mmCIF file of C-alpha atoms in Angstrom:
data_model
loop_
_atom_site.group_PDB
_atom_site.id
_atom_site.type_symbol
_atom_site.label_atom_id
_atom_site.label_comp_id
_atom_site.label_asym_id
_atom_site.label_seq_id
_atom_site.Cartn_x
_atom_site.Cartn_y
_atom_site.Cartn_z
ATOM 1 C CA UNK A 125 20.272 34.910 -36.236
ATOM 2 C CA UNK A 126 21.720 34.393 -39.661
ATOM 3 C CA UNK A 127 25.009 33.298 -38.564
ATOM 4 C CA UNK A 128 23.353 31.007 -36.638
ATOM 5 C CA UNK A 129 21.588 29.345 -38.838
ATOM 6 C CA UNK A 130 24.818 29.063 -41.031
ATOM 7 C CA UNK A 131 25.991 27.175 -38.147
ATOM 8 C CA UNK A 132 23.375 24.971 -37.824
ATOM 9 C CA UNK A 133 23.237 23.813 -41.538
ATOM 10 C CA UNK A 134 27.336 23.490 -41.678
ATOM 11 C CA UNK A 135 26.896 21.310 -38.405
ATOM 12 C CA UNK A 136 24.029 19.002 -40.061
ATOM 13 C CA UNK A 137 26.557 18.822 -43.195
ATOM 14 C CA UNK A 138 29.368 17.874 -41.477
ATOM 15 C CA UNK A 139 27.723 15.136 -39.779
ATOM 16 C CA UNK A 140 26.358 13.904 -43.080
ATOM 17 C CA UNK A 141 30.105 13.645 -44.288
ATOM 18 C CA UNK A 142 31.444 11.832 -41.039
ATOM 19 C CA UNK A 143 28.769 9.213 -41.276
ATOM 20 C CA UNK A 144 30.098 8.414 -44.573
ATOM 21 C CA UNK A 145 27.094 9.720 -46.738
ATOM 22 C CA UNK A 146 27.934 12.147 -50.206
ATOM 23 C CA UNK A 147 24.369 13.629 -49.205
ATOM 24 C CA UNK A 148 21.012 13.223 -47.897
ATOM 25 C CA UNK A 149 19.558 11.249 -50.893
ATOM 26 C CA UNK A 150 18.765 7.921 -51.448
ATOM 27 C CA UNK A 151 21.559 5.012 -50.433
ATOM 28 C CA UNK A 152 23.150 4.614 -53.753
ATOM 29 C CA UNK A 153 24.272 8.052 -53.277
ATOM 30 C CA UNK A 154 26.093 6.858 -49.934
ATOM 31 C CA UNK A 155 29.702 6.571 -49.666
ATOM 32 C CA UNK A 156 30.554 3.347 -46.879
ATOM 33 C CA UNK A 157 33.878 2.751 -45.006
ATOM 34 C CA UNK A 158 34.847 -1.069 -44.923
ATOM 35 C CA UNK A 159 37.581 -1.451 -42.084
ATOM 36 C CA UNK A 160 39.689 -4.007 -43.128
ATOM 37 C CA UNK A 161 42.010 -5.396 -40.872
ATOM 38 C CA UNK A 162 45.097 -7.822 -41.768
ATOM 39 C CA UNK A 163 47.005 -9.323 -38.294
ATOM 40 C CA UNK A 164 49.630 -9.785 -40.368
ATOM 41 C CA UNK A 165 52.161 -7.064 -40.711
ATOM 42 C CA UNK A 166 52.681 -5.083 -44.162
ATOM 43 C CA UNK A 167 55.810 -6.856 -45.081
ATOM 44 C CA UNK A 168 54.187 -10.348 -44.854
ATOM 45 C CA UNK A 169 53.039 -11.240 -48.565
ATOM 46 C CA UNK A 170 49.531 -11.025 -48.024
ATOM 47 C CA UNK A 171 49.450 -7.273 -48.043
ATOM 48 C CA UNK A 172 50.962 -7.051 -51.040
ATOM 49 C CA UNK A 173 49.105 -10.003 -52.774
ATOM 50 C CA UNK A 174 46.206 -10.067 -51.257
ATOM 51 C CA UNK A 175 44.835 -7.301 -49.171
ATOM 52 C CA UNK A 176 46.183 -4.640 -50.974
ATOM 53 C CA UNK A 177 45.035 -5.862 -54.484
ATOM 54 C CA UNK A 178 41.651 -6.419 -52.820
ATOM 55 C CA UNK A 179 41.142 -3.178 -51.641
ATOM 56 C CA UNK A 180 41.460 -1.074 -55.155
ATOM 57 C CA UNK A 181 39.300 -4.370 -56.543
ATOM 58 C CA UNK A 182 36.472 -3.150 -54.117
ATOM 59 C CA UNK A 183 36.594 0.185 -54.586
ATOM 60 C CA UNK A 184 36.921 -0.554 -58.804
ATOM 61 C CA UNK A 185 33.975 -2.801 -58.446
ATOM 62 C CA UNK A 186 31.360 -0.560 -56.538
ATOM 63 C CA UNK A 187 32.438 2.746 -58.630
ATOM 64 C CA UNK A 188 34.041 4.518 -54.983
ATOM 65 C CA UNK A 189 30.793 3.885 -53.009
ATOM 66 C CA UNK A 190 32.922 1.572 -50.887
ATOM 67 C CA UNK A 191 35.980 3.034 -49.485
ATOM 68 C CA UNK A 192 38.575 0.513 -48.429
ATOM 69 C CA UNK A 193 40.253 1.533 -44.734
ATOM 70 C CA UNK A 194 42.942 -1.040 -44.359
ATOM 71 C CA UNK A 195 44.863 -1.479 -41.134
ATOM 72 C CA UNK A 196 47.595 -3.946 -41.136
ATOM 73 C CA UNK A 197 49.649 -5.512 -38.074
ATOM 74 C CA UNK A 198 47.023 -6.220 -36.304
ATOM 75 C CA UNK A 199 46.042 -2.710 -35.591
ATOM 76 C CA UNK A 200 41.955 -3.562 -35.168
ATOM 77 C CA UNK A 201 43.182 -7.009 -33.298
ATOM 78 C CA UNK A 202 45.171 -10.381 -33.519
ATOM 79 C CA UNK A 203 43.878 -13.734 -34.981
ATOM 80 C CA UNK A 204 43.518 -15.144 -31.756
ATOM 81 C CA UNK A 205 40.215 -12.552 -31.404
ATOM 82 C CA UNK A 206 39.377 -12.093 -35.089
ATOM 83 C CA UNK A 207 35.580 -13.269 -34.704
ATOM 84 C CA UNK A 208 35.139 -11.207 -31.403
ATOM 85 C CA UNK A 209 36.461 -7.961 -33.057
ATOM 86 C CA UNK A 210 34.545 -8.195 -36.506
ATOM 87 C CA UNK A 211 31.433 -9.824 -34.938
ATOM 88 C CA UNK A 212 31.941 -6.999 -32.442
ATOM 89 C CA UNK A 213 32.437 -4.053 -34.527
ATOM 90 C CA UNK A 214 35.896 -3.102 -34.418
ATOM 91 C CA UNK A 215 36.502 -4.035 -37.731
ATOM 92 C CA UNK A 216 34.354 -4.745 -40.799
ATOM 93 C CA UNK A 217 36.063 -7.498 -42.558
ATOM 94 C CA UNK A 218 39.351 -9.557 -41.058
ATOM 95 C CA UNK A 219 39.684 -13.670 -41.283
ATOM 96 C CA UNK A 220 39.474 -16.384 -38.150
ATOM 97 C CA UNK A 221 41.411 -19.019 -37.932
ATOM 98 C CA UNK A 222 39.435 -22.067 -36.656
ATOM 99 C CA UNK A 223 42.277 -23.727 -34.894
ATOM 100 C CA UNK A 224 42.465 -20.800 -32.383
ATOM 101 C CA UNK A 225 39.510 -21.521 -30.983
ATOM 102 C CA UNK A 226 38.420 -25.255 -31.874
ATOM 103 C CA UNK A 227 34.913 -25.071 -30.384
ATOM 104 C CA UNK A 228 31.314 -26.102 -31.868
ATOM 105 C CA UNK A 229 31.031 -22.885 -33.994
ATOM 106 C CA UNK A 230 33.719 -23.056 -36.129
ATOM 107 C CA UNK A 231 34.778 -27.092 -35.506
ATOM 108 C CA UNK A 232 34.017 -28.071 -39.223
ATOM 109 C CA UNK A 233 36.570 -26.144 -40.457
ATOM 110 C CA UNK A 234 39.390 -27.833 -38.204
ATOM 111 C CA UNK A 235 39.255 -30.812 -39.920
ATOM 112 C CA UNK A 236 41.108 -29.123 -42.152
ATOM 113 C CA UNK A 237 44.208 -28.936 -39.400
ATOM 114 C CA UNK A 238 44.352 -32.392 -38.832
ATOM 115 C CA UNK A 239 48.037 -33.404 -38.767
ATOM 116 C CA UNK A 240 49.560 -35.011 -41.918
ATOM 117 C CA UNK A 241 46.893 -34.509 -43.852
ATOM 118 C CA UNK A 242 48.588 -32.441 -46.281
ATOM 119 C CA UNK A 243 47.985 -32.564 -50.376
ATOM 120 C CA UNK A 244 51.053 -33.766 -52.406
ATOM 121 C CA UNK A 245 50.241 -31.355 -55.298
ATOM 122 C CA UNK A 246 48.382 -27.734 -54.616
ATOM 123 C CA UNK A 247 47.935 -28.286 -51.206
ATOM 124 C CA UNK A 248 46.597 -24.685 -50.387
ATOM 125 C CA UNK A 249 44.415 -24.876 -53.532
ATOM 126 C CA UNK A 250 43.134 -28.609 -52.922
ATOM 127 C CA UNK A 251 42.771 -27.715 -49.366
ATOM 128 C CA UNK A 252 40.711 -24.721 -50.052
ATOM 129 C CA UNK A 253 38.380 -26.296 -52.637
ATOM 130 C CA UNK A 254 37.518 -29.039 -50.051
ATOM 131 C CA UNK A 255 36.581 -27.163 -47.391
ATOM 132 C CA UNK A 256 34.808 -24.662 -49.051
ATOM 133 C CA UNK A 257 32.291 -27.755 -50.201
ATOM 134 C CA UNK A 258 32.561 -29.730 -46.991
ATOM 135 C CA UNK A 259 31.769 -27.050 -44.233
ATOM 136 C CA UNK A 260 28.749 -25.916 -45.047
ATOM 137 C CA UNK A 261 26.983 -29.276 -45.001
ATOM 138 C CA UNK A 262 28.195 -29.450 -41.084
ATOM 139 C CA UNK A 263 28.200 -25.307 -40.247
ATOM 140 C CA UNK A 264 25.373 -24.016 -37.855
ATOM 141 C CA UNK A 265 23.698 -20.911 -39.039
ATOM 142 C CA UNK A 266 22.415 -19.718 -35.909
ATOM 143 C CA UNK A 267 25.412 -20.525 -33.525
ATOM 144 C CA UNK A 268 28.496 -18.949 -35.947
ATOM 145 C CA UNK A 269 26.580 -16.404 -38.461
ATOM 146 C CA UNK A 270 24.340 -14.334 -36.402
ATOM 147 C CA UNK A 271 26.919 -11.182 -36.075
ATOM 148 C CA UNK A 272 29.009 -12.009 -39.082
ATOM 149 C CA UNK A 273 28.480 -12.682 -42.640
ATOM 150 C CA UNK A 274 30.742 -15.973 -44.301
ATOM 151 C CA UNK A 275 32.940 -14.395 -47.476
ATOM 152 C CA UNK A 276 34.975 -17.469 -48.309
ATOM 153 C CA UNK A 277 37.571 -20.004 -47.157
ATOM 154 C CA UNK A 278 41.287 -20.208 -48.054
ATOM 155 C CA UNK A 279 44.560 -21.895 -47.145
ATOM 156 C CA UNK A 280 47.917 -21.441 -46.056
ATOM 157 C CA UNK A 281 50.818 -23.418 -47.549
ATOM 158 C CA UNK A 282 51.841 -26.770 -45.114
ATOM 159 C CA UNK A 283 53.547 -26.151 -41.645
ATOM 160 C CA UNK A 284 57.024 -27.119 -40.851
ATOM 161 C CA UNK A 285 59.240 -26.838 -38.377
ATOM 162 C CA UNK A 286 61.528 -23.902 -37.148
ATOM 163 C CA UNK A 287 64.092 -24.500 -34.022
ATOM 164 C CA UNK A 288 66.668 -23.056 -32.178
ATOM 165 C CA UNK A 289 68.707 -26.235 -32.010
ATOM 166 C CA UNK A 290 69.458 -28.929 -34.975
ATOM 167 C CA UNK A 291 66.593 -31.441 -35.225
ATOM 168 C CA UNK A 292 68.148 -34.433 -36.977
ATOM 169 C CA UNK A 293 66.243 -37.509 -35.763
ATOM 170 C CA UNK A 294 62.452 -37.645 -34.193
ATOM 171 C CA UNK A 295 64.306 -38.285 -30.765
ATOM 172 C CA UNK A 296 65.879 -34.629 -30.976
ATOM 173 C CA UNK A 297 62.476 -32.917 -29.964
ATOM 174 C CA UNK A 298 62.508 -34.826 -26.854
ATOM 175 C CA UNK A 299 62.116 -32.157 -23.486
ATOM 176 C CA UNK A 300 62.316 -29.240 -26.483
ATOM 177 C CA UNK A 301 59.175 -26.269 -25.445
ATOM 178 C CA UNK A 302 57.324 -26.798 -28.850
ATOM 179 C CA UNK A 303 54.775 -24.043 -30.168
ATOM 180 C CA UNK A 304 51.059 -25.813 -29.773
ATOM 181 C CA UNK A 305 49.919 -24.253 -33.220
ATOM 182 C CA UNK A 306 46.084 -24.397 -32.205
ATOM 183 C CA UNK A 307 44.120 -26.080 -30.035
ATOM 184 C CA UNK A 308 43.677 -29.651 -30.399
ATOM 185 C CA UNK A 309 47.366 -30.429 -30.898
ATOM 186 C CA UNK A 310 49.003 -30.731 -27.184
ATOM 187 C CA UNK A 311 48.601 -34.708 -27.846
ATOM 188 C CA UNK A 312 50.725 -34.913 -30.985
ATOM 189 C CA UNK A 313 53.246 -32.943 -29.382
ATOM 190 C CA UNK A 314 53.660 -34.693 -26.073
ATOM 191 C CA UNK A 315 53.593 -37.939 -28.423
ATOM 192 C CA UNK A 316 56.910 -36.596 -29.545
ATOM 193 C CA UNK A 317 58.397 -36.478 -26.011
ATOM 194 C CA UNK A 318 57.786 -32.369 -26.295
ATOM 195 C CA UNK A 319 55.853 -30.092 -23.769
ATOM 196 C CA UNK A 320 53.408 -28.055 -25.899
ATOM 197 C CA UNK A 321 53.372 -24.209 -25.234
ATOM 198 C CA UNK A 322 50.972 -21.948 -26.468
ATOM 199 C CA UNK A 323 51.946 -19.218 -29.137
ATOM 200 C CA UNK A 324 50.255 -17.131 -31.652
ATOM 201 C CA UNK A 325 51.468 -16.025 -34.947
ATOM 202 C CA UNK A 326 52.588 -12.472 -33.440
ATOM 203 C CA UNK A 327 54.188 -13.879 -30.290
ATOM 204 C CA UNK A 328 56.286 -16.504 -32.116
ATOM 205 C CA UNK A 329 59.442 -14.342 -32.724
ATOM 206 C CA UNK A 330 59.694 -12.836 -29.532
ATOM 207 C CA UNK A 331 59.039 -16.124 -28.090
ATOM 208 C CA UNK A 332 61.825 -18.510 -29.727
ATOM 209 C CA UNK A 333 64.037 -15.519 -29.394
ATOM 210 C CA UNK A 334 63.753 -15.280 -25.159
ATOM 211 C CA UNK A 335 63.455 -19.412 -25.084
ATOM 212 C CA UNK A 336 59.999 -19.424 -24.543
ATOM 213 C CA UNK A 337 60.218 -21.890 -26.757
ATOM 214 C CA UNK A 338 62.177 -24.203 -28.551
ATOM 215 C CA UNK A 339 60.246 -25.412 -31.475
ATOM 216 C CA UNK A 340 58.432 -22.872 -33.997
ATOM 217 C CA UNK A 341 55.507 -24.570 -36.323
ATOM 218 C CA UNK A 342 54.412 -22.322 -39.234
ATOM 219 C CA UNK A 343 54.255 -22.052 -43.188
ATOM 220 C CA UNK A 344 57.747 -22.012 -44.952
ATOM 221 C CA UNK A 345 55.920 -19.111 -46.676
ATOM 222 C CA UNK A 346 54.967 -17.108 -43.734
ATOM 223 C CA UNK A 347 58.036 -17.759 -42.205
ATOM 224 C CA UNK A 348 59.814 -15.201 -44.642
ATOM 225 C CA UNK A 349 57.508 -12.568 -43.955
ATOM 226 C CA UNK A 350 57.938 -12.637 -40.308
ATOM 227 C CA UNK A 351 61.359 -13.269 -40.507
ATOM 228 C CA UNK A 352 61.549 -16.127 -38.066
ATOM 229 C CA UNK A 353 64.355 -18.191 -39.486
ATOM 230 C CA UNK A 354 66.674 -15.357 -37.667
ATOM 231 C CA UNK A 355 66.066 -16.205 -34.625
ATOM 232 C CA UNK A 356 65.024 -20.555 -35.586
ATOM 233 C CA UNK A 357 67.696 -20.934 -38.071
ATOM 234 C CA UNK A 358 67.090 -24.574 -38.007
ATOM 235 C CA UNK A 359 64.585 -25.400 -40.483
ATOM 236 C CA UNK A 360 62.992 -28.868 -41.125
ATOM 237 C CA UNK A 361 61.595 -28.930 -44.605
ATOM 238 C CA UNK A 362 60.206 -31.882 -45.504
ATOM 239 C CA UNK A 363 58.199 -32.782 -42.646
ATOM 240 C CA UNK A 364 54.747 -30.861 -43.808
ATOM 241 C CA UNK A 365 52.751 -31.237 -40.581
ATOM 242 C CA UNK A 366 49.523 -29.911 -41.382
ATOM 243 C CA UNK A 367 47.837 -26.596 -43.087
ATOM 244 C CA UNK A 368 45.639 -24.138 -41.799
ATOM 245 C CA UNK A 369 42.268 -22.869 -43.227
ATOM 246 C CA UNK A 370 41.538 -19.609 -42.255
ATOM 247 C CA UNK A 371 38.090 -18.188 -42.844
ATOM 248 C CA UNK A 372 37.286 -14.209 -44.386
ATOM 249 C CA UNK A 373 34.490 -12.779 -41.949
ATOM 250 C CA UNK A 374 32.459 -9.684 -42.714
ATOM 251 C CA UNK A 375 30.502 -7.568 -39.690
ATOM 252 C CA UNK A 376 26.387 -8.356 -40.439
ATOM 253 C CA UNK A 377 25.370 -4.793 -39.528
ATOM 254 C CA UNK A 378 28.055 -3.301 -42.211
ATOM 255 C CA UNK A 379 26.753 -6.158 -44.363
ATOM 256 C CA UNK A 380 22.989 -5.629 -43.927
ATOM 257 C CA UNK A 381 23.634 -1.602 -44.084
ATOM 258 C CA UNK A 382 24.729 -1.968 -48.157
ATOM 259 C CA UNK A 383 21.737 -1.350 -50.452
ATOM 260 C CA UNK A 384 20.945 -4.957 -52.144
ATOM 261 C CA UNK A 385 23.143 -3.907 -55.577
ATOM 262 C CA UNK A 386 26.022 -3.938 -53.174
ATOM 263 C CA UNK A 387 25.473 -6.723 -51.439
ATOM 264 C CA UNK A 388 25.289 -8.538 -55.182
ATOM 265 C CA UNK A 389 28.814 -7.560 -55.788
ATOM 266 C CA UNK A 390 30.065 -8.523 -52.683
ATOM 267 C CA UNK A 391 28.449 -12.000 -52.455
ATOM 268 C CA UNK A 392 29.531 -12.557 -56.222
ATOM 269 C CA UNK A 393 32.057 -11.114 -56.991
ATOM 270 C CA UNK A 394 34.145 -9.514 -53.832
ATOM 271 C CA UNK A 395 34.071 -11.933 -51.777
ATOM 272 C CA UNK A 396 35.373 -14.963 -53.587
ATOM 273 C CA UNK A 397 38.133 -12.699 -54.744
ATOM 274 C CA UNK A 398 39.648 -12.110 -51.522
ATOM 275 C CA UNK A 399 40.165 -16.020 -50.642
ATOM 276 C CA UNK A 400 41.413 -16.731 -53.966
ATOM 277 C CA UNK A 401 43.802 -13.870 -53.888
ATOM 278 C CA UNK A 402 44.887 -15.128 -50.357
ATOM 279 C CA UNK A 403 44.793 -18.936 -51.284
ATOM 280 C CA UNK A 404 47.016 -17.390 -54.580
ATOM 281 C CA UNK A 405 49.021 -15.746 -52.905
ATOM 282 C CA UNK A 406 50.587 -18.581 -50.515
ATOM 283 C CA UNK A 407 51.020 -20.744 -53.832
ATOM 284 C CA UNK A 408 52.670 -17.808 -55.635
ATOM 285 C CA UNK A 409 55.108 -17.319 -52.599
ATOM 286 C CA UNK A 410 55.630 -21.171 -51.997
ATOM 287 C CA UNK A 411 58.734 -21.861 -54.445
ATOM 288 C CA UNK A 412 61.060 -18.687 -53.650
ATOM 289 C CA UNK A 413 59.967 -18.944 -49.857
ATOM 290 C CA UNK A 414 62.506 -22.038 -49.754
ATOM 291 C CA UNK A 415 65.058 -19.586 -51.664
ATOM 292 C CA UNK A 416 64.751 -17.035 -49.205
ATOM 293 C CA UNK A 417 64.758 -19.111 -46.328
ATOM 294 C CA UNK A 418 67.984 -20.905 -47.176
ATOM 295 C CA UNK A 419 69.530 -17.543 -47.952
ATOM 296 C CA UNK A 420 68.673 -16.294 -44.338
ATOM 297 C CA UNK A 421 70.130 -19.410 -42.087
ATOM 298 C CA UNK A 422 73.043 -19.374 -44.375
ATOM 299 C CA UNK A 423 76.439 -19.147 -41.579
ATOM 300 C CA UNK A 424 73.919 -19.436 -38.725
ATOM 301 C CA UNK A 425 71.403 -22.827 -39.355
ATOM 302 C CA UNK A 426 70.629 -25.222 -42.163
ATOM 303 C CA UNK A 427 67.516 -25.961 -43.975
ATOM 304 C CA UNK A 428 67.162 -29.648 -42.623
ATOM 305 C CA UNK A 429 65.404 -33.009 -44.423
ATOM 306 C CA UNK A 430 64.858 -35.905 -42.652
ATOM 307 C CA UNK A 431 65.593 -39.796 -43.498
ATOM 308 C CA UNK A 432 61.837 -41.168 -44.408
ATOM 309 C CA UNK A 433 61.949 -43.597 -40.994
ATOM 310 C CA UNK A 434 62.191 -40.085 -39.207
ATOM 311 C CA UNK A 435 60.023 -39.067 -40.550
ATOM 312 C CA UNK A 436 57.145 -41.557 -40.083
ATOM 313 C CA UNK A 437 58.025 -41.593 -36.243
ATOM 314 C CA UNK A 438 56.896 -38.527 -36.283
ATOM 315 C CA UNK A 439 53.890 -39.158 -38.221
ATOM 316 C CA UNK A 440 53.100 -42.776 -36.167
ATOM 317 C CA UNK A 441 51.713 -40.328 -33.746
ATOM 318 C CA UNK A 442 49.181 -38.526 -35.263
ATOM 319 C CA UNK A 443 46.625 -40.888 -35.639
ATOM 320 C CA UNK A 444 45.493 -40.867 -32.127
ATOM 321 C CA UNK A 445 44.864 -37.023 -32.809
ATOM 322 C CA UNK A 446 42.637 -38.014 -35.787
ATOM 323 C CA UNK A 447 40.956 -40.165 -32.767
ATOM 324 C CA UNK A 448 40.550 -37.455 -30.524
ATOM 325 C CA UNK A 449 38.648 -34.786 -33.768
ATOM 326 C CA UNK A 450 36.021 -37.630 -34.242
ATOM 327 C CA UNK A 451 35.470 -37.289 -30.408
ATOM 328 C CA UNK A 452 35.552 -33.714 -29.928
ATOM 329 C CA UNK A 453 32.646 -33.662 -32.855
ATOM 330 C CA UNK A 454 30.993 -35.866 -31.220
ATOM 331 C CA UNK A 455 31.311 -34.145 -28.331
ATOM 332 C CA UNK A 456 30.373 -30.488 -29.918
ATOM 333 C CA UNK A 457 27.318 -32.762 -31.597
ATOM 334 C CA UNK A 458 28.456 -33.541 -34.730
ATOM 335 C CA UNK A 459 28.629 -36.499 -36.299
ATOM 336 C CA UNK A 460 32.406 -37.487 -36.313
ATOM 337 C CA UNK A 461 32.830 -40.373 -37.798
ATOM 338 C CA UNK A 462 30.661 -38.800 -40.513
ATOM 339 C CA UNK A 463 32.182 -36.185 -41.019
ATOM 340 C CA UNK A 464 36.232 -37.733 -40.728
ATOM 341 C CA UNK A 465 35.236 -40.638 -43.266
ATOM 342 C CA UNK A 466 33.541 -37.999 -45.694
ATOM 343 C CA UNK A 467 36.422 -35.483 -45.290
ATOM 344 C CA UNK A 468 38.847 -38.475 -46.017
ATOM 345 C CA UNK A 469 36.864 -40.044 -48.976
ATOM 346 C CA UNK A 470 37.026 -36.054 -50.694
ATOM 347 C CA UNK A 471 40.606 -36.044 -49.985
ATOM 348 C CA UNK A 472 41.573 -39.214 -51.516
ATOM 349 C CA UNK A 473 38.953 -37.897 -54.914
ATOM 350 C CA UNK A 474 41.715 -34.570 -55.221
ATOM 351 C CA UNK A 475 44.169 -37.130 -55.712
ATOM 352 C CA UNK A 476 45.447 -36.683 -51.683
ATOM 353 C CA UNK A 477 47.449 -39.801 -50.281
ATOM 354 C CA UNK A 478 46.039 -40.531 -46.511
ATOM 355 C CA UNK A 479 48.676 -41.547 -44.136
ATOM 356 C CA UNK A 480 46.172 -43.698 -42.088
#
């Protein structure tokens, strides 16, 4: 009888210590695992810079009573599901990118895609500090933040252009497969005499690699860490198509299971950390990205500019994509024109130079 009650006390304690708790007191005694998942794999910068740094700043920060678990390369899912698989459980904390899905809960932050729209100086910063004041006057509560919790906005360095074959004039993308980059751009693409193809961030390699397509679209920055210009070794730099916001997501029940001290440090201090350190981290990589880029076409590609008239051809046809956000708001029941003239008018007050 005595051994079994040993057993029945060592059971109870062991399933104190798998449900993450140092013992049966009161929460600030509890030890919580955060899941953090990163699509990205661990040689793309924002492990290094970002995730990894955040990690040891949350454990730092809450004294060890939040243990950091971070998966990279996608392991607890791809960007294309990010809000299914945080608001679902599978991991705690990951980032969306609104682009991927372009529909009424996340559409405020797409303006933030819209083609040629790209800041002159700091775009990932400028970018960044925009959205984070313009989307929540637009966001709905109850349709996007019911099963996650909002940590912060952030932005990627500008897009260009990565091909298997030289691009030297706008008429060279003609009948090329180009990557469609999120939803919302097939228009701007067939504008260009292209046919769009759907990719994601993972699939991109593999796909200009087996001819799936032609055309890659991504940051110069990312583009290093994913090694792309080996098998797109034709590089167009100065045509900076557009940059991507991309939204840090926390799970509501890990949220809402933190005693309120922890939630303070989170809301305060945490969470604004980890979109500055990604925003950061993008600007920090910008400058040697280009170094490292030309390095790896060298004796197979060229890192390409084109003459300014190029240039705007392939700009002349973005405006009707501008066109089609204010009617997808409207759409989605937003107020478009509202919302496009107000996003504009902040642009132009960061010192941002409209094309249209």
């Amino acid at each position: 009888m005595s051994i079994v009650a040993l057993l029945l006390v060592l059971t109870a304690c062991s399933g104190d210590k798998t449900s993450g708790s140092s013992s049966a007191g009161s929460s600030n005694n509890k030890v919580f695992e955060l899941d953090v998942n990163n699509p990205l794999p661990s040689t793309h910068h924002l492990a290094g810079n970002a995730f990894e740094p955040w990690k040891k700043l949350v454990e730092e920060k809450t004294e060890g009573r939040v243990i950091v678990n971070l998966y990279h390369g996608g392991t607890l899912g791809q960007t294309g599901t990010a809000l299914e698989d945080v608001s679902g459980g599978i991991s705690d904390v990951s980032y969306l990118t609104p682009s991927y899905y372009y529909d009424s809960r996340v559409f405020p932050w797409t303006i933030g895609s819209l083609p040629f729209s790209v800041p002159t100086k700091d775009p990932a910063v400028t970018v960044s500090k925009v959205l984070s004041e313009f989307a929540p006057k637009y966001w709905r509560p109850e349709e996007i933040f019911q099963d996650i919790v909002y940590m912060g906005i952030q932005s990627t360095d500008p897009y260009v252009m990565l091909s298997t074959k030289p691009i030297k004039k706008a008429e060279d993308l003609k009948n090329l497969k180009i990557r469609v980059p999120g939803k919302g751009w097939e228009k701007l693409i067939v504008s260009w005499g292209g046919t769009p193809v759907s990719v994601t961030n993972e699939e991109m390699y593999e796909a200009l690699e087996r001819g799936t397509i032609d055309v890659g679209i991504y940051t110069a920055v990312g583009s290093v860490g994913n090694k792309y210009y080996e098998v797109a070794p034709y590089i167009v730099k100065n045509v900076q198509l557009y940059l991507t916001p991309m939204v840090s997501i926390m799970n509501r029940d890990f949220y809402d299971s933190l005693p309120d001290d922890l939630k303070k440090i989170f809301d305060e201090e945490l969470n604004p950390a980890l979109a500055e350190l990604i925003t950061q981290s993008y600007v920090k990589e910008s400058d040697q990205a280009w170094e490292n880029l030309a390095a790896g076409v060298e004796g197979k590609g060229e890192i390409i500019e084109l003459p300014e008239k190029e240039v705007q051809k392939l700009r002349a046809g973005a405006k009707d994509q501008w066109d089609v956000w204010v009617k997808d708001a409207n759409k989605f029941g937003y107020p478009g024109e509202k919302m496009l003239d107000e996003y504009k008018y902040m642009l132009e007050e960061n010192g941002v130079e409209l094309p249209f």
